[in-house]
Amino acid sequence: MAAPMPTYSAVVAHASAFLGELIADPLLRRHLLSAAAAADGGGGQHTAATLQALSLISDVLDTAPSASPSPSSLHAAERLLLSLPAATPLSCLLSALASAARRRCGAPSAASAVLDLFVLDPALARHELAPAAFEALFAPRLLPVMRHFATRRASAAAAVASAAQFHEDSRSDETAALSAMRVLSLMSGAQAQEMRGLEREYEMVLDVNCKAYALYLKKILETGEAARLSPPPPPPELVFTVGHGDMSAGDEEASTDADEGAVSCVRDNPMWAEAEGDLYPRQGSIKGRRELMRPPSLYPQRVSPHLIVQQQRQSPQVGRSGRWSPAPRLREEHSPATPSDDSTEDSSIELYTGKQEKHPASPLSKPRRAQPRDDDGAGWARSSPEPSSSPMDGYADLARQQQQQAESTPKDFVCPITSQVFDDPVTLETGQTYERRAIQEWLDRGNATCPITRQHLHVGSLPKTNYVLKRLIAGWLEQNPLATPAPPITPATPATPAVARTPSARMEAPPLPFKINSPSPDNTGSQASAPSPTSVIVQASVESAIGELRAAVSCLCTSEELAESEKSVLRIERLWREAGAAEHAFFSALAKPAVINGFVEILFNSVSAQVLQVAVFLLAELASRDDGVVQTLTRVDTDMDCLVALSKKGLVEAVVLIYLLTPSVDQLVEMDMAEALVAAIRRVDEADTLNMCVKPKAASVILLSQILSEAGVGRDTTLPVPRSALVSERFVRSTALVLDAEQVEVRVAAMRILLRCIAEDGHCRSSIVEKLALGPVLDAFHVVGDADKFDIVRFLSEILKLKKRSAAERVLQAIKEGGSFSMMHTLLVYLQSTTPEQSPVVAGLLLQLDLLVEPRKISMYREEAMDSLVECLKNSDFPRSQLLAAETIMNLPGKFSSSGRPLARSTLLKLARVKERYRPPQSQELSVVRGADGGGEDDAAGEDKAAWEWERKTAYAVVSHEFGLALEALSECLESKNAELFAASLVCAVRLVHMLSLLPDTGVLGAARVCLLRQLVLVLRSAKHGGDRALAMVALRSFMNDREGMQDIATYIKDVLRTLRELKKSSGLAFEMLKLLSDGQESSIDMWNHKELNQADCSSNGEVTSIVYFKNYIFSGHSDGTLKVWEGSENILRLVQESQEHTKAITSLSILPSEEKLYSGSMDRTIRVWQFRDGLRCAEVHDTRDPVQNLAVATAMACFVPQGAGVKALSWNGSGSPKVVNPGKSVRSMALLHGKLFCGCNDGSIQEIDLASGTLAVIQAGNKRILGKSNPVYCLQLHDGLLYTGSAPLDGASVKIWNSTNYNLVGSIPSPAEVRSLVVSADLVYLGSRNGAVEIWSREKLIKIGALQAGSPGCRVQCMAVDADGDVLVVGTSDGRIQAWGLT
């Protein structure tokens, strides 16, 4: 059996355990230091540096229980030891103690110093200084060497024993063992000298191997956990012998002692020394403390007499795949002493189990192969070409003779109770004869009736023996020697081992041939006593069951009828459950290869579900107790194929047997078992009538976990099972229920499957949490290895990534209080010995558990967790550890989507108020997730409050540690070239800075500016990703809340302003910061620079009468009836398509965004409906019967201005003629919103008309002509609840702003120009005049910002449009030009 590969954490843990007890026990420590000092130089004088270091370390460790160790003293001692010219055992031991006494970062150095002991003097370290470290670190690796020399010792001793007993005629194991005790004293001088030489060679071989392996372990410590990314180097080869040069010293010693007597040799050899108690006495004893100084049990000791008499090779209990077989573990749990070797014999109950060669015409043998199983002599298990050579033939002949003899035994010679020939017959008054012992036991149990006739017995004692019948039986026995009377029953002695019970011992007790406990009529109140294992009646029942089993086995192995063989299987199963005291004999009989092959034949040929289940159950019971059964079943590959086929057909019990056969992972994948295992796990738990040694679901979970461990993670990976089946809710919940299994191995396997489910689809977390039992998972943490421990921590961290904060806190509370031990203390201990790449995850979980309550000023758990995270952030030698630490801090706020995706970045981008056009895709997830909540407003408010409280606690815990030490570490990470590390660190830094502006001022915000301001400005100025620049804006905005922050930012004001001007069109926060940095001067021209992007000359099509902007496309209508489509994104104003389906001028265009349709009104008295999904196409034409001067559309209707007065409303379904509204007014402009029509008229009046009710409300009354001129409302637009109207500035304001709800005038724009068209964006108002000028006004402060010149001099601005974000302005003029400007 190969020893497990050593790991960094295992070496550190074992060395720390040894040194920890050494530090805690002063007597033991002084003893070891004395031994090391005596060993250095043969007891010579030590250097002054060594003695001074010894004094310093002793003083520190002696005062350690009452005060914390002094770091300065320990560092001074270490410097003294490093100054020594050469290392000695004492200096190595002192270095190990000094490193172990340090609280942090000392464990690897201490472990290296312990290994130096084994490099310098392996024998001294092994025997005196560190035997416990040797047993933990070296013994598993050197076990083959120890076994090799143990075999050589036993062989030498056995040779002496054979010579001493050569002339003995007979001997048993017991007599041989007794004689072996005298073997050692009977050795000659040469033999004893040979044994001493063997022991010297053993010590030298151990020294060589210890030194080589210690150097190998030191390499593992030097590389740390970086070796996890690549396979570790192989350990050094073991040395089993040494050359003659190495043995020269030993030979000289042997020659000097050659003249000593044999007795002296034996006495002096440590191999023969008796144990003399504890070699290192201590004052008192602490219960439960590990005896580190006691030599390990693997050291040379007295040779057992049993090894001299009979050498039994202990084969490793490993399956074919190289993994530990589950069968030995089951045998340890149930029946560790059940032999099944073919040579095992029972003198009283051995059964015939050898399988005869089957006839060629046997229906059971036809589907099978005729060749033997293998070529190594095991083929006789199926069929033997020479039956006479089979060792089973003698048993078969004997069994047949006994069966024939039993059939010819006279019925009167057999006791009806014991079913055996009489030995002492007694005839009762009822005329019935019984065996004396049997009837006496019957009466002793309180029965007073005849067992057969049920007549009352009046005699007080049994009559004399029926000698006549006894003589007849004696004469018959002389003629039939094979028939024997019932053997005498001997009482059990304390030395007799009890029959080992197996899983079948949980079955009901076996029924007896008759009701033993039935009370007699005259003693109804008496209670029957329980039968003894040596009871005559019990033995009779056993013998009867054995006879029935013999017949069933014979039928199974020899019958040519499938039905009979199936009945035999059911009969064997019934007898197995009723075995009771005969269970050991049953197992010995059924574990034979011939019987195993008979069961396999049933699996190949039977179609009965019950028979198949029973056959698999019996094979599983046998395989769980004996490796011989496993070897028999795995000799032929088709046997495994048969089991796989049965499992795929729904026989879940077959999975248990496959698990016990321990196939390799490659075999499991090749057999395509994953889907069958998933189906077995998904099955609803039914009553386990078979009561198998391993539950089918548990076996399925273990096997599926092994298969999934070989498959990679990711959507590009080919899973051995459909992804939909793996992440289905039913499968996930069924697997989560297995976490409550009794076996730790099953819990760990189920947890790994759930981790894989989470990796494939994070939505599984909610289903897992609903069915999760955390107690068993937490308890498993204390008994599993390092790899499994980290998997448990990862699993707990993953299930905390829940969408609802309250649910996550409930899981945290369950983790904190669910285990049998303190989980926080356990994680703290584990954190101190874990690897750098694992510590961030462990620290994150520990920190969250500590933050369940309000953060305290002092918390050991929080300080250790934060120390670990900061140390990982600063450790650039482990970039993976840095990234995990940054991601851990980023995920601490607990904001996740329903799939477990972190939303920290999306939340911060929302603070930057990034416009939809510029928002990265992942930032949209926050709104989607929030919209999916189905709870009420109270629940949402409660969740928001809980989330805020948790975010506040986590931020405070991080920034308050060592006055912002984490911020300094994050600043260093922002300089990394690793893109993932940079992104995670940026999110962490921005979140912490933002929270500092909301938390009470503790002075950490100033420290954050010192650490992060320069890095954040650099990100804002030169980051390639727009989201990173937006995050830097959020952090800088938090610094601008106080005067000191503004002064610090002023140092970089030029770079900041330049970048904010670039970002103001995409972020509302950039606009806000610009106003703060420019002292509120929003009218600065630098803030609203417009650059002409492109222009198009369409003068050949006449005037540009209408323009609309929709989804990166620009649509323009012209006076000759042409409709053009232009590109509105990168290549702006590039003509895409044009149509001339209108015969006259297009007067207006309108977009219905909900239906993605374009509507055009024309002077040709039509309204056309256009679709532009696959190019512009006219879908509908509506006849208006009037020229269309202006157009406004809704989902169900359209309103247009005809040639005369009023407005006509046209229904799209064509029902009825158009309805005229507002007939008394000549309408110039209009807008339609939510069923309300706003009309601007030629007389300057403005009305609102409710189209549903027909009611009219006046917003502005019309004016009389002034100097013969009217003042029409040329344009109006609705924006954000306000109505903007444009006209001539006759009353001082060309644009008026009204509240569309209460019709109040809320503002005006005092432009001197006559406004012919206007358009409103989020920040600006553009006014188009009759002279071609476009004025730019601030929408918020209503002050003029600038002006643009469109078209040629003297042209009019006919129409304008802006894109959805207000960044691009498109203007159409009367000279046929279209121009586009963009904000810069």
Coordinates of C-alpha atoms in Angstrom, one line a residue, residues 1031-1182:
L1031 CA -15.8 53.5 -10.1
A1032 CA -12.9 55.9 -9.7
M1033 CA -15.4 58.8 -9.9
V1034 CA -17.5 57.3 -7.1
A1035 CA -14.4 57.2 -4.8
L1036 CA -13.2 60.7 -5.7
R1037 CA -16.7 62.0 -5.1
S1038 CA -16.5 60.6 -1.6
F1039 CA -13.3 62.4 -1.0
M1040 CA -14.9 65.7 -2.1
N1041 CA -17.2 65.8 0.9
D1042 CA -14.8 67.7 3.1
R1043 CA -12.4 70.6 2.6
E1044 CA -9.2 68.5 3.0
G1045 CA -10.4 66.2 0.3
M1046 CA -11.1 69.1 -2.1
Q1047 CA -7.6 70.4 -1.5
D1048 CA -6.0 67.1 -2.2
I1049 CA -8.0 66.6 -5.4
A1050 CA -7.0 70.1 -6.5
T1051 CA -3.5 68.8 -6.9
Y1052 CA -4.7 66.7 -9.8
I1053 CA -7.4 69.2 -10.9
K1054 CA -6.3 69.4 -14.6
D1055 CA -6.4 65.6 -15.2
V1056 CA -9.7 65.3 -13.2
L1057 CA -11.5 68.1 -15.1
R1058 CA -10.4 66.8 -18.5
T1059 CA -11.7 63.3 -17.7
L1060 CA -14.9 64.5 -16.2
R1061 CA -15.7 66.5 -19.3
E1062 CA -15.3 63.4 -21.3
L1063 CA -17.6 61.4 -19.0
K1064 CA -20.3 64.0 -18.4
K1065 CA -22.3 62.8 -21.3
S1066 CA -22.4 59.2 -20.0
S1067 CA -22.6 59.8 -16.2
G1068 CA -24.7 62.1 -14.1
L1069 CA -22.1 61.9 -11.4
A1070 CA -19.5 63.4 -13.7
F1071 CA -21.7 66.4 -14.3
E1072 CA -22.3 66.9 -10.6
M1073 CA -18.6 66.7 -9.9
L1074 CA -17.9 69.2 -12.6
K1075 CA -20.2 71.7 -11.0
L1076 CA -18.5 71.2 -7.6
L1077 CA -15.1 71.6 -9.0
S1078 CA -16.0 74.7 -11.1
D1079 CA -17.7 76.4 -8.1
G1080 CA -21.2 76.0 -9.6
Q1081 CA -20.4 77.8 -12.9
E1082 CA -22.5 75.5 -15.0
S1083 CA -22.5 77.9 -17.9
S1084 CA -18.8 77.4 -18.6
I1085 CA -18.4 76.8 -22.3
D1086 CA -15.8 74.1 -21.6
M1087 CA -18.5 72.0 -20.0
W1088 CA -20.8 72.0 -23.1
N1089 CA -18.6 72.0 -26.1
H1090 CA -20.5 70.9 -29.3
K1091 CA -18.6 69.5 -32.2
E1092 CA -20.1 69.1 -35.7
L1093 CA -20.0 65.4 -36.5
N1094 CA -21.3 65.3 -40.1
Q1095 CA -23.8 66.9 -42.5
A1096 CA -25.8 65.8 -45.5
D1097 CA -27.0 67.9 -48.4
C1098 CA -30.5 66.9 -49.5
S1099 CA -31.4 70.0 -51.3
S1100 CA -32.4 67.9 -54.3
N1101 CA -35.3 66.6 -52.2
G1102 CA -36.5 70.1 -51.1
E1103 CA -36.8 71.2 -47.6
V1104 CA -36.3 68.9 -44.6
T1105 CA -39.7 69.0 -43.0
S1106 CA -39.4 66.5 -40.2
I1107 CA -36.7 64.5 -38.3
V1108 CA -36.9 61.7 -35.6
Y1109 CA -34.1 59.8 -33.9
F1110 CA -34.7 56.2 -32.8
K1111 CA -32.4 53.3 -31.9
N1112 CA -29.2 54.6 -33.6
Y1113 CA -31.2 55.5 -36.8
I1114 CA -32.2 58.9 -38.1
F1115 CA -35.4 59.3 -40.2
S1116 CA -36.0 62.4 -42.2
G1117 CA -39.0 63.5 -44.3
H1118 CA -38.7 65.9 -47.2
S1119 CA -40.9 68.2 -49.2
D1120 CA -40.8 66.1 -52.3
G1121 CA -42.3 63.1 -50.4
T1122 CA -39.0 61.3 -49.9
L1123 CA -38.4 59.3 -46.6
K1124 CA -34.7 58.7 -45.8
V1125 CA -33.1 56.5 -43.2
W1126 CA -29.6 57.5 -41.9
E1127 CA -27.2 55.8 -39.6
G1128 CA -27.1 57.4 -36.2
S1129 CA -24.2 55.8 -34.4
E1130 CA -20.6 55.7 -35.6
N1131 CA -21.0 56.6 -39.2
I1132 CA -23.6 59.2 -38.5
L1133 CA -25.6 60.6 -41.4
R1134 CA -24.6 57.7 -43.7
L1135 CA -27.6 57.0 -45.9
V1136 CA -29.0 53.6 -45.3
Q1137 CA -32.3 53.5 -47.3
E1138 CA -34.8 55.9 -48.9
S1139 CA -38.4 55.6 -50.1
Q1140 CA -40.6 57.7 -52.3
E1141 CA -44.0 56.2 -51.7
H1142 CA -45.5 59.5 -50.7
T1143 CA -46.5 61.6 -53.7
K1144 CA -46.4 65.0 -51.9
A1145 CA -44.5 66.5 -49.0
I1146 CA -44.0 64.6 -45.8
T1147 CA -45.1 67.1 -43.1
S1148 CA -44.4 65.1 -39.9
L1149 CA -42.9 61.9 -38.6
S1150 CA -43.8 60.1 -35.4
I1151 CA -42.4 57.0 -33.6
L1152 CA -44.3 54.5 -31.5
P1153 CA -41.5 52.9 -29.4
S1154 CA -43.6 50.1 -28.0
E1155 CA -44.4 48.7 -31.4
E1156 CA -41.2 49.8 -33.2
K1157 CA -43.2 51.5 -35.9
L1158 CA -42.7 54.7 -37.9
Y1159 CA -45.7 56.9 -38.9
S1160 CA -45.5 59.5 -41.7
G1161 CA -48.1 62.1 -42.5
S1162 CA -48.2 63.7 -45.9
M1163 CA -49.9 66.3 -47.9
D1164 CA -51.1 63.5 -50.2
R1165 CA -53.8 62.8 -47.7
T1166 CA -52.4 59.5 -46.3
I1167 CA -50.7 58.3 -43.2
R1168 CA -48.3 55.4 -43.8
V1169 CA -47.1 52.9 -41.2
W1170 CA -43.5 51.7 -41.7
Q1171 CA -41.7 48.7 -40.2
F1172 CA -37.9 48.7 -40.0
R1173 CA -37.0 45.4 -38.4
D1174 CA -35.5 44.1 -41.7
G1175 CA -35.2 47.3 -43.5
L1176 CA -37.8 50.0 -44.0
R1177 CA -41.0 48.7 -45.4
C1178 CA -44.5 50.3 -45.7
A1179 CA -46.9 48.0 -43.9
E1180 CA -50.1 50.0 -43.8
V1181 CA -51.7 53.0 -45.6
H1182 CA -54.5 55.0 -44.1

